[in-house]
PDB file of C-alpha atoms in Angstrom:
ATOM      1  CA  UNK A   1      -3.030  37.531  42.186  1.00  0.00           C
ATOM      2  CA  UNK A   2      -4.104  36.182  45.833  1.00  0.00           C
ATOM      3  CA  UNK A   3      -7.455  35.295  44.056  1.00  0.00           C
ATOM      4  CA  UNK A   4      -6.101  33.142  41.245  1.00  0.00           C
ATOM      5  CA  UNK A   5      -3.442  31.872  44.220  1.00  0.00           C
ATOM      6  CA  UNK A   6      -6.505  30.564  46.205  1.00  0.00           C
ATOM      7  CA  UNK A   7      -8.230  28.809  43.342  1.00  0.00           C
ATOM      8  CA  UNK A   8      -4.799  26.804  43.050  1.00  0.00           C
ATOM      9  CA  UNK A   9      -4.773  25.983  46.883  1.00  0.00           C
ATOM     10  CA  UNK A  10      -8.697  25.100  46.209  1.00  0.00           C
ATOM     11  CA  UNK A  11      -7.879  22.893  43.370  1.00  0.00           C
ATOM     12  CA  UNK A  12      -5.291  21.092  44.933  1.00  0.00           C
ATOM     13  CA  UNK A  13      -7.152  20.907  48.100  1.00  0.00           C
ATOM     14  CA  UNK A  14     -10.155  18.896  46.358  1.00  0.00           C
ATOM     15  CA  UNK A  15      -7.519  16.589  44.387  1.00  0.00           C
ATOM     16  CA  UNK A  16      -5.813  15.538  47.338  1.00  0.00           C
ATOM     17  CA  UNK A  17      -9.455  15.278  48.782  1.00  0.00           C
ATOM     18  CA  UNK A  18     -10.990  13.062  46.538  1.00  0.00           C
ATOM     19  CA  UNK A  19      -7.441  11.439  44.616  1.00  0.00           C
ATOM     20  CA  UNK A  20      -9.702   8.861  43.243  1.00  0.00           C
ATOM     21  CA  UNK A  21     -12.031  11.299  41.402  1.00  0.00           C
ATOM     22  CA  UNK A  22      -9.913  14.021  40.476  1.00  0.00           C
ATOM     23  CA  UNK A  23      -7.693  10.796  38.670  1.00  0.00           C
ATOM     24  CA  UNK A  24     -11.058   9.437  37.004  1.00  0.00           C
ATOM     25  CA  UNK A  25     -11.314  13.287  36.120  1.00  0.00           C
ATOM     26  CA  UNK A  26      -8.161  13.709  34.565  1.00  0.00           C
ATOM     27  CA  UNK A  27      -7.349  10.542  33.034  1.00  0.00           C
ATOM     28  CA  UNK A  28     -10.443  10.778  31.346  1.00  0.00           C
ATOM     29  CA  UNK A  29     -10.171  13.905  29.872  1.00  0.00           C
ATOM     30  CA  UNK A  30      -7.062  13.104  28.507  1.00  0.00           C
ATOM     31  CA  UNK A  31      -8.134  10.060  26.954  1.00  0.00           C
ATOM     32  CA  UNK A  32     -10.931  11.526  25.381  1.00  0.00           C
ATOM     33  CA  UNK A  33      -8.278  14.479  24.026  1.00  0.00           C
ATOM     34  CA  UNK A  34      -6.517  11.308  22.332  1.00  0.00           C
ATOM     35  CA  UNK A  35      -9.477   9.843  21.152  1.00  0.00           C
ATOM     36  CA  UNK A  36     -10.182  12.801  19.261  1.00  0.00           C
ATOM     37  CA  UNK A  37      -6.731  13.045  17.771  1.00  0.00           C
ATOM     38  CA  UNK A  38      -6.778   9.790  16.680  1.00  0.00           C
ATOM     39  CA  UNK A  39     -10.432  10.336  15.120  1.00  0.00           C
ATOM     40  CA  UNK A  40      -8.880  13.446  13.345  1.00  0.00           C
ATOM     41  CA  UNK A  41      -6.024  12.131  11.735  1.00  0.00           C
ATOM     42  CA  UNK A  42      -7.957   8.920  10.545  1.00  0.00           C
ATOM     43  CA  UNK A  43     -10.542  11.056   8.807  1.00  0.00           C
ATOM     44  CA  UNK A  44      -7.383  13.259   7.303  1.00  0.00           C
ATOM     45  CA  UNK A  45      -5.804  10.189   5.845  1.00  0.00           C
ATOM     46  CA  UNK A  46      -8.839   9.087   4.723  1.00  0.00           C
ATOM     47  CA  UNK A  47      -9.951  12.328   2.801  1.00  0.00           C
ATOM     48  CA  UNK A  48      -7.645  13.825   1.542  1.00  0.00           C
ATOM     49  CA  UNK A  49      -4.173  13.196  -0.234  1.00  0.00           C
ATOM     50  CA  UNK A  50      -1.971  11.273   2.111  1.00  0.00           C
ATOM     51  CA  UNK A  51       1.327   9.259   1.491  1.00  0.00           C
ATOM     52  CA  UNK A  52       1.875   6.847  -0.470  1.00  0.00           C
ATOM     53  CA  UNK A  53      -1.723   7.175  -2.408  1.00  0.00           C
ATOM     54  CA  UNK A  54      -0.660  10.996  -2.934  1.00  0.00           C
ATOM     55  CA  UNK A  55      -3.132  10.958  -6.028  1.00  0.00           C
ATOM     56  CA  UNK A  56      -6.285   8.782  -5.061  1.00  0.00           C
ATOM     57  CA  UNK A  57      -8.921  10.760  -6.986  1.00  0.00           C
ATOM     58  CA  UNK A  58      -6.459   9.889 -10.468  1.00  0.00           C
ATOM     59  CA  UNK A  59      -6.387   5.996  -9.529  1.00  0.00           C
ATOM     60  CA  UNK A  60      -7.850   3.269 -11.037  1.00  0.00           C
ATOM     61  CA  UNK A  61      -7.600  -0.301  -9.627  1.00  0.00           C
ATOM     62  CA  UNK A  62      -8.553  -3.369 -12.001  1.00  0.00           C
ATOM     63  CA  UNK A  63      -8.977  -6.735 -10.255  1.00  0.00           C
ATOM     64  CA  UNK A  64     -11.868  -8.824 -10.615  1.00  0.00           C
ATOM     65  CA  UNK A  65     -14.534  -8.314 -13.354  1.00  0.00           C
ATOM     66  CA  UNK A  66     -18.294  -9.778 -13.194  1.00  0.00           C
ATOM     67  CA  UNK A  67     -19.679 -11.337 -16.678  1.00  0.00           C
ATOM     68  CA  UNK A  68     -23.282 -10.859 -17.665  1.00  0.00           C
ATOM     69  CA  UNK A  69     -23.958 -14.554 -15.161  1.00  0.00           C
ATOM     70  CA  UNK A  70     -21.918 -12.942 -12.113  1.00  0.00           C
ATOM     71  CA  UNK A  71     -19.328 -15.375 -12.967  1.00  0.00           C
ATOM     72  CA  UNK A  72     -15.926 -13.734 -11.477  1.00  0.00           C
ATOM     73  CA  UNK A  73     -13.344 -12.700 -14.053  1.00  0.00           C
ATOM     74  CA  UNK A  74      -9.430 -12.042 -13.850  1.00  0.00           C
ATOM     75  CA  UNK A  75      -6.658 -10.675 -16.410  1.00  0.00           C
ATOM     76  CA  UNK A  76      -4.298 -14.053 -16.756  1.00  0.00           C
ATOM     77  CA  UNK A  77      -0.946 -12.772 -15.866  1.00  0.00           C
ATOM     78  CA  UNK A  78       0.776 -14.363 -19.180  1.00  0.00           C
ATOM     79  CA  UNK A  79      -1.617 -12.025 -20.469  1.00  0.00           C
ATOM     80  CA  UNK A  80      -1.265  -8.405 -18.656  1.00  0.00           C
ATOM     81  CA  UNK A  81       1.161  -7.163 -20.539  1.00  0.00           C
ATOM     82  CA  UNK A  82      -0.651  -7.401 -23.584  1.00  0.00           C
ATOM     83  CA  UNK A  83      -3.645  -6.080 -21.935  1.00  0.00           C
ATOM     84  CA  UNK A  84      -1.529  -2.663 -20.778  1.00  0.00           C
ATOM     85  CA  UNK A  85      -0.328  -2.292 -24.155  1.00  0.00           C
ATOM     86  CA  UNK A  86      -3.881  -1.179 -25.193  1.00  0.00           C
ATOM     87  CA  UNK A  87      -3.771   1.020 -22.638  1.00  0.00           C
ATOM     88  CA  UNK A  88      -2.316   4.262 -24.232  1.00  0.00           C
ATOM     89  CA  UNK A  89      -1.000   8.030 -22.837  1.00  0.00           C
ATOM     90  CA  UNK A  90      -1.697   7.276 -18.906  1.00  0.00           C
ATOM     91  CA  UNK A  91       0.965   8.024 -16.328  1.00  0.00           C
ATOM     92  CA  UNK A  92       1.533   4.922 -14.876  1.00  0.00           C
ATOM     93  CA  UNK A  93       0.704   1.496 -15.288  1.00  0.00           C
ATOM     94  CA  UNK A  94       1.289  -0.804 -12.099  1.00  0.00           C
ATOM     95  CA  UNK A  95       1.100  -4.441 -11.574  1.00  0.00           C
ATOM     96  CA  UNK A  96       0.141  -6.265  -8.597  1.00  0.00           C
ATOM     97  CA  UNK A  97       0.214  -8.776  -6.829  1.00  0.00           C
ATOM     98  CA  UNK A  98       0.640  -9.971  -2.997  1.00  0.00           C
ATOM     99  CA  UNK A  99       1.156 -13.329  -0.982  1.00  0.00           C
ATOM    100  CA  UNK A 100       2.488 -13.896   2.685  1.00  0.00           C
ATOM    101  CA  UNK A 101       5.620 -15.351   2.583  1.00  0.00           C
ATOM    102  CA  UNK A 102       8.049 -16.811   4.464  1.00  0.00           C
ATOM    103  CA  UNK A 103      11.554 -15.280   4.211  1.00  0.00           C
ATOM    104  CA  UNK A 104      14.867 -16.520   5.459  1.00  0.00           C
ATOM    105  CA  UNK A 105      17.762 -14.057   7.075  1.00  0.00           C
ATOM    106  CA  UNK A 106      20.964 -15.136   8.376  1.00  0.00           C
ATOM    107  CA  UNK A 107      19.179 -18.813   9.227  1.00  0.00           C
ATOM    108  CA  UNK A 108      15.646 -17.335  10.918  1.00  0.00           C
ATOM    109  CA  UNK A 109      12.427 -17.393   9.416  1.00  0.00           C
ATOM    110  CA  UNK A 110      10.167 -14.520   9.327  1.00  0.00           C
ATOM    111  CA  UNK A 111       6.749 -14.087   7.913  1.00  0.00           C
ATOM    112  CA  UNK A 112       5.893 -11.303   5.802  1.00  0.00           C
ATOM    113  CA  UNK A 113       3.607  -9.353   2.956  1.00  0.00           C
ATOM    114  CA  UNK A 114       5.489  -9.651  -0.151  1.00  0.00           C
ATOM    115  CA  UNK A 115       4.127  -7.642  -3.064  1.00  0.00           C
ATOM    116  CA  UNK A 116       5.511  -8.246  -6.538  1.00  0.00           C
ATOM    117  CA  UNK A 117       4.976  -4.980  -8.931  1.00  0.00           C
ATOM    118  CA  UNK A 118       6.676  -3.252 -11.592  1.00  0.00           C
ATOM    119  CA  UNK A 119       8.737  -0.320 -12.042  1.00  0.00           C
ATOM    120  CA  UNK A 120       5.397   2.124 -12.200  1.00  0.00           C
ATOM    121  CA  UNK A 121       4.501   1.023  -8.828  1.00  0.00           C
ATOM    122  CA  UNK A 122       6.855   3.224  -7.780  1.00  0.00           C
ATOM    123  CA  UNK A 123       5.404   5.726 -10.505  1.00  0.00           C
ATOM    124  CA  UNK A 124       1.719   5.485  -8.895  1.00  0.00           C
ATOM    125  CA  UNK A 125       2.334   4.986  -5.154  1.00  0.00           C
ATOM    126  CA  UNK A 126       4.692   7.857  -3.804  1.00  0.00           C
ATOM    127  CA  UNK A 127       6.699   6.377  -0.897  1.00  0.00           C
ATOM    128  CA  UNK A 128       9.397   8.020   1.013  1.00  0.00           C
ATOM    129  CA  UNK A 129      12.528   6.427   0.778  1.00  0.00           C
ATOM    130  CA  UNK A 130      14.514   6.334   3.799  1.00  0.00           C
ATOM    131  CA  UNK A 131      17.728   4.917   2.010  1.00  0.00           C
ATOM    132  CA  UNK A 132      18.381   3.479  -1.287  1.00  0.00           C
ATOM    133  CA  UNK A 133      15.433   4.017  -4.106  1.00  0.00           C
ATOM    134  CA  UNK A 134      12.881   2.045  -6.092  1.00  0.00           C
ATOM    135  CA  UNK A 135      14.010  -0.843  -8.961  1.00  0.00           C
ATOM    136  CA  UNK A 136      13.771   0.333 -12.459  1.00  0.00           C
ATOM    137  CA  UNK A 137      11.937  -1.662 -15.325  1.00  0.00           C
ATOM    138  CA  UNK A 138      15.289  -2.576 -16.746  1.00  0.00           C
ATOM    139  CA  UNK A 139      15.458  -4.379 -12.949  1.00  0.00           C
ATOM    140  CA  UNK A 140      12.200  -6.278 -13.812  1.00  0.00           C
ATOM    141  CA  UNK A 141      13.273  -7.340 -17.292  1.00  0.00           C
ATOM    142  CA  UNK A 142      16.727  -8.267 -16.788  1.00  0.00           C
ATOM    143  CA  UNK A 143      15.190 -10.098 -13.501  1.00  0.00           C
ATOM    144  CA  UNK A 144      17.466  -8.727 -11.471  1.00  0.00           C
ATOM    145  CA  UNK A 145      16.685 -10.014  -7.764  1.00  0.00           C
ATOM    146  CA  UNK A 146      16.450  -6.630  -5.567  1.00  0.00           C
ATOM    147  CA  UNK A 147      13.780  -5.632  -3.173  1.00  0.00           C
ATOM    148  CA  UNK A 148      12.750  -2.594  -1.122  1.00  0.00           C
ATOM    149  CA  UNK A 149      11.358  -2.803   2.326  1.00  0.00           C
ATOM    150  CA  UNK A 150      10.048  -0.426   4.957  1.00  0.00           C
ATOM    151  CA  UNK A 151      11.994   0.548   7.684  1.00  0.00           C
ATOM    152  CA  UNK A 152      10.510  -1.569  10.550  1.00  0.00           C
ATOM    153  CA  UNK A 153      10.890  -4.588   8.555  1.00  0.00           C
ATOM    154  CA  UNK A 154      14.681  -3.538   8.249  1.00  0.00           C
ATOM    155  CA  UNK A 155      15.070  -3.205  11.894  1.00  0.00           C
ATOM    156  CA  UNK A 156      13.461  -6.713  12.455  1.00  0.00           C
ATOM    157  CA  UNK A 157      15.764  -8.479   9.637  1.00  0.00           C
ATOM    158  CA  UNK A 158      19.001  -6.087  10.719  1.00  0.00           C
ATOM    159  CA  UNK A 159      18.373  -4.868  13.470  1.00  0.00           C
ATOM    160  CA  UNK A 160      19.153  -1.243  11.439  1.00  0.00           C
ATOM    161  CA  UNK A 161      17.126   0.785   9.023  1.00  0.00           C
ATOM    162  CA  UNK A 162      20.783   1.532   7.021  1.00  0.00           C
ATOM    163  CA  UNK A 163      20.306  -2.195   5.293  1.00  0.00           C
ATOM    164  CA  UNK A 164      21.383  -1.547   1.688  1.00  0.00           C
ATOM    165  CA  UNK A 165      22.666  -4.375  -0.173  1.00  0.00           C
ATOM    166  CA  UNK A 166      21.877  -6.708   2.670  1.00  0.00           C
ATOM    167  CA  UNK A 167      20.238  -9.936   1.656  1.00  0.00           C
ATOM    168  CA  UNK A 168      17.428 -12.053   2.364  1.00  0.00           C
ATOM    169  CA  UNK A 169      15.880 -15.532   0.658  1.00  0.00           C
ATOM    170  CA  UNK A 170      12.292 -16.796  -0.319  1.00  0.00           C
ATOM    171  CA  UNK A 171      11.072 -19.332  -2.612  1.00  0.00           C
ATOM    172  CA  UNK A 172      14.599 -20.463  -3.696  1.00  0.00           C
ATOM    173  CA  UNK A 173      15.698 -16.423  -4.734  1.00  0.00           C
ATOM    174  CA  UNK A 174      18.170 -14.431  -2.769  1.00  0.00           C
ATOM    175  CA  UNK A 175      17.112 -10.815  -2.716  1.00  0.00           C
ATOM    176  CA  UNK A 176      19.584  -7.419  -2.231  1.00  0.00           C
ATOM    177  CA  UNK A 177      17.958  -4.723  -0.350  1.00  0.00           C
ATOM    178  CA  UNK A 178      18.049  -1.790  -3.085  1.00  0.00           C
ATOM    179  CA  UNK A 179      15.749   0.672  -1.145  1.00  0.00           C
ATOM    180  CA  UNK A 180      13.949   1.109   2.424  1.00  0.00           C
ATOM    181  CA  UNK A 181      10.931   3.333   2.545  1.00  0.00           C
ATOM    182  CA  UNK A 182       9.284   5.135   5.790  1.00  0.00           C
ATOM    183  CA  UNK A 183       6.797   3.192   8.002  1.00  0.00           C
ATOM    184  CA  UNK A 184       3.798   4.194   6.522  1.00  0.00           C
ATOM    185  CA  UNK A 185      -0.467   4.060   7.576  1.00  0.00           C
ATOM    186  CA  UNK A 186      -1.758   0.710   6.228  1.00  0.00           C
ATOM    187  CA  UNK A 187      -4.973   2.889   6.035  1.00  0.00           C
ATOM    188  CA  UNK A 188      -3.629   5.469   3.190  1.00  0.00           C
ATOM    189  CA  UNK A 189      -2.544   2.089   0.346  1.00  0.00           C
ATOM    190  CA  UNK A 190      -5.069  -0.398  -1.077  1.00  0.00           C
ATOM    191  CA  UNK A 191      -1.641  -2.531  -1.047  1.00  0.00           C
ATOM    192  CA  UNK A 192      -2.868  -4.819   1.097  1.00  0.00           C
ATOM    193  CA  UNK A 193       0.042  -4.164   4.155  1.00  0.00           C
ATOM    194  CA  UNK A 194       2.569  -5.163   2.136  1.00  0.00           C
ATOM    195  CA  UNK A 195       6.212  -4.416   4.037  1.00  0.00           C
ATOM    196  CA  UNK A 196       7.908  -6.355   0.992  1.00  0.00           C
ATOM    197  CA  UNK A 197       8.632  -5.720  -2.635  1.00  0.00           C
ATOM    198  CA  UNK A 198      10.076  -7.191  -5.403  1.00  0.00           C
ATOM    199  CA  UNK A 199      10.153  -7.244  -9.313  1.00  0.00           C
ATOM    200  CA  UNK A 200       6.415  -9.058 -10.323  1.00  0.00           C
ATOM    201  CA  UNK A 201       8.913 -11.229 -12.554  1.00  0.00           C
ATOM    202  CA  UNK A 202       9.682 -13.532  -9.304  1.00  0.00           C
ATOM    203  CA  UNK A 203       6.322 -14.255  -8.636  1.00  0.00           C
ATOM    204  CA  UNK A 204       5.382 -17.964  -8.675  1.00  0.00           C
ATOM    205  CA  UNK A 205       1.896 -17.498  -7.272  1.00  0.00           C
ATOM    206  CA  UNK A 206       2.535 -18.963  -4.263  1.00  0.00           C
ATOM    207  CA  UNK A 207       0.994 -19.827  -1.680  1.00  0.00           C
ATOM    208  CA  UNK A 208      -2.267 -18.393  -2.203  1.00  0.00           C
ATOM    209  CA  UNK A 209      -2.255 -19.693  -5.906  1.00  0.00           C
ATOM    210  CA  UNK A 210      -4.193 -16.499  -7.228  1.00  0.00           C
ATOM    211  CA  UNK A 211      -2.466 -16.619 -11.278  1.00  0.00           C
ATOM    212  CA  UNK A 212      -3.358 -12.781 -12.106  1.00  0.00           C
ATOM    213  CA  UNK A 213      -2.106  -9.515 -11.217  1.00  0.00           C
ATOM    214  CA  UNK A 214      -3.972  -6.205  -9.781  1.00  0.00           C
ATOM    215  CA  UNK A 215      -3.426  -3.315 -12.397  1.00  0.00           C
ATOM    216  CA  UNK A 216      -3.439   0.076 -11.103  1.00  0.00           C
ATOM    217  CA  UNK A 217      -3.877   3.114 -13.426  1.00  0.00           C
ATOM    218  CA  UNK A 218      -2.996   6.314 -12.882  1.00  0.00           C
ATOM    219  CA  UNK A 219      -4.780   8.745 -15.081  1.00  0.00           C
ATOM    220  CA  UNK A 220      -3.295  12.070 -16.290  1.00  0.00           C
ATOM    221  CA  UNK A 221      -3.942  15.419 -14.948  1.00  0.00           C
ATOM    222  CA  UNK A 222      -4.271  16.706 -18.716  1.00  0.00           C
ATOM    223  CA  UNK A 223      -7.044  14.630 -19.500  1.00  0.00           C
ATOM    224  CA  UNK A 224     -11.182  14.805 -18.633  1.00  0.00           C
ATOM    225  CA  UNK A 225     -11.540  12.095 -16.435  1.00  0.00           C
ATOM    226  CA  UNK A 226     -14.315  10.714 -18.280  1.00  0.00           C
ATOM    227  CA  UNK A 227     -12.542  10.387 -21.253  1.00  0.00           C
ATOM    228  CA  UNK A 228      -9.773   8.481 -19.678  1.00  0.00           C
ATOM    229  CA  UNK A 229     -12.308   5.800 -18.196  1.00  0.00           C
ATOM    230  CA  UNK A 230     -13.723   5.574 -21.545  1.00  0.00           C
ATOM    231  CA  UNK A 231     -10.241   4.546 -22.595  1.00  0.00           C
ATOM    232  CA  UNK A 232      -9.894   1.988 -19.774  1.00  0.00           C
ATOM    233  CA  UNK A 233     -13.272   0.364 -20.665  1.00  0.00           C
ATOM    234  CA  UNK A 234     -13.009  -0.139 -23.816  1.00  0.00           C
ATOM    235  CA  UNK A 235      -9.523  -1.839 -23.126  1.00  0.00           C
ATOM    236  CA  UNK A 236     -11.236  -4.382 -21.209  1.00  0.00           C
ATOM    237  CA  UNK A 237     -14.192  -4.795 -23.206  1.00  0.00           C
ATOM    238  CA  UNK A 238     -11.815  -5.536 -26.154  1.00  0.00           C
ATOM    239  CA  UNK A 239      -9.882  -7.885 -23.471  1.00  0.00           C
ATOM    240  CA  UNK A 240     -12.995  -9.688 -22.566  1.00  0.00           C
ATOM    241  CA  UNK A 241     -14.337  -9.773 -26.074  1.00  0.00           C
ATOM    242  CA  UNK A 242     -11.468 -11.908 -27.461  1.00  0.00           C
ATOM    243  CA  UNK A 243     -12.353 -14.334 -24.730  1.00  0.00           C
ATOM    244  CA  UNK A 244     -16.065 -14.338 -25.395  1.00  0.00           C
ATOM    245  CA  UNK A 245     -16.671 -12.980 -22.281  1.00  0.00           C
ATOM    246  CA  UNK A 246     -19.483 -10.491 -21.839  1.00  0.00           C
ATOM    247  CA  UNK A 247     -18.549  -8.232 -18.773  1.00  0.00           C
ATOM    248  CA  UNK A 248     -20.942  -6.185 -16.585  1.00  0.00           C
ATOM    249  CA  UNK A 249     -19.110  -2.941 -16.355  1.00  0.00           C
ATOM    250  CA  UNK A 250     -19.959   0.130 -17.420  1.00  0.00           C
ATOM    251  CA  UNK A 251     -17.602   3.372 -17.915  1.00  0.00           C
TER     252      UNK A 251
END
């Protein structure tokens, strides 16, 4: 016991001989404990499973398409839901589509993500929700002007993450706060940081004036993954085809 005593009166001896090393010392090692933290979790969210994009390896984004010239290609939006509709026995089917926005509560501006999607969104991507929950399809066709948002943009609009049925007001639509999800990683959703949501119905396209929609699939667990691509590519190959449009894509 007086031997491991007289290490301690060592060690404290050198620290308060030599402050300026023994902080470089410490300090260091601590950051480089951090460091390697930080490196951990990124590679955990990046590997495996991780809220909201709970099911990664089942997901499917369509956006842009190449023709045989390298010509970029979209699905119109007046067209996408004609385009899901040959899209048969998935799990979800989830439009998309983002633009930074400016939004008005009680008379101050504030710029955020806005991301107008359907009711599978909520199908495809599984957020936690704090209060409230997700808007339903009959939300989206009865346009129905409700919105989740995460919890720190409820604390910057209301100062309070318990917002529900508080209201806020872009491009000329007042929105009711139906759901607030947890602060999430922007690294673990190809969302695009979106803190905003509301039915895809409301979306004028504005101001980034990009007229088409992301569609994320989610394929089922009952099915051979190959066979469900096949599915997907032939659904825009017969898209495409009706356009005269020969796409570079491949299963």
């Amino acid at each position: 016991m007086k031997k491991l005593i007289g290490y301690f009166q060592s060690i404290l001896y050198n620290i308060k001989q030599n402050k300026l090393y023994a902080l470089f010392y410490i300090g260091g090692t601590a950051l480089t404990f951090i460091f390697v933290v930080l490196i951990l979790q990124f590679i955990k969210i990046f590997i495996t499973d991780y809220p909201p994009l709970n099911d990664a390896d089942r997901i499917i984004r369509l956006d842009i398409f190449h023709n045989t010239e390298g010509r970029e290609l979209r699905i119109a939006h007046s067209e996408v839901n004609a385009f899901m509709e040959n899209l048969k026995d998935f799990d979800g089917i989830s439009l998309y589509h983002n633009n930074a926005i400016n939004i008005l509560v009680n008379e101050q501006v504030y710029s955020s993500m806005v991301g107008f999607v359907n009711a599978d969104f909520w199908k495809i991507y599984t957020f936690k929700f704090m209060y409230g929950g997700p808007f339903t399809k009959e939300d989206c066709t009865h346009r129905k002007a409700v919105a989740v948002i995460t919890e720190k943009t409820a604390r910057s609009f209301f100062n309070t993450t318990n917002c529900i049925g508080k209201k806020f007001t872009f491009q000329r639509n007042e929105y009711e706060v139906t759901g607030v999800v947890n602060n999430f990683s922007f690294f673990s959703t190809p969302t695009d940081m979106c803190t905003i949501w509301v039915p895809y119905v409301f979306d004028k396209f504005i101001p980034n004036g990009t007229y088409s929609f992301a569609v994320d699939i989610r394929m089922p667990k009952t099915e051979n993954i190959n066979i469900s691509r096949e599915k997907i590519f032939s659904a825009i190959q017969y898209y495409f085809q009706g356009k005269n449009e020969e796409i570079d894509l491949t299963p």
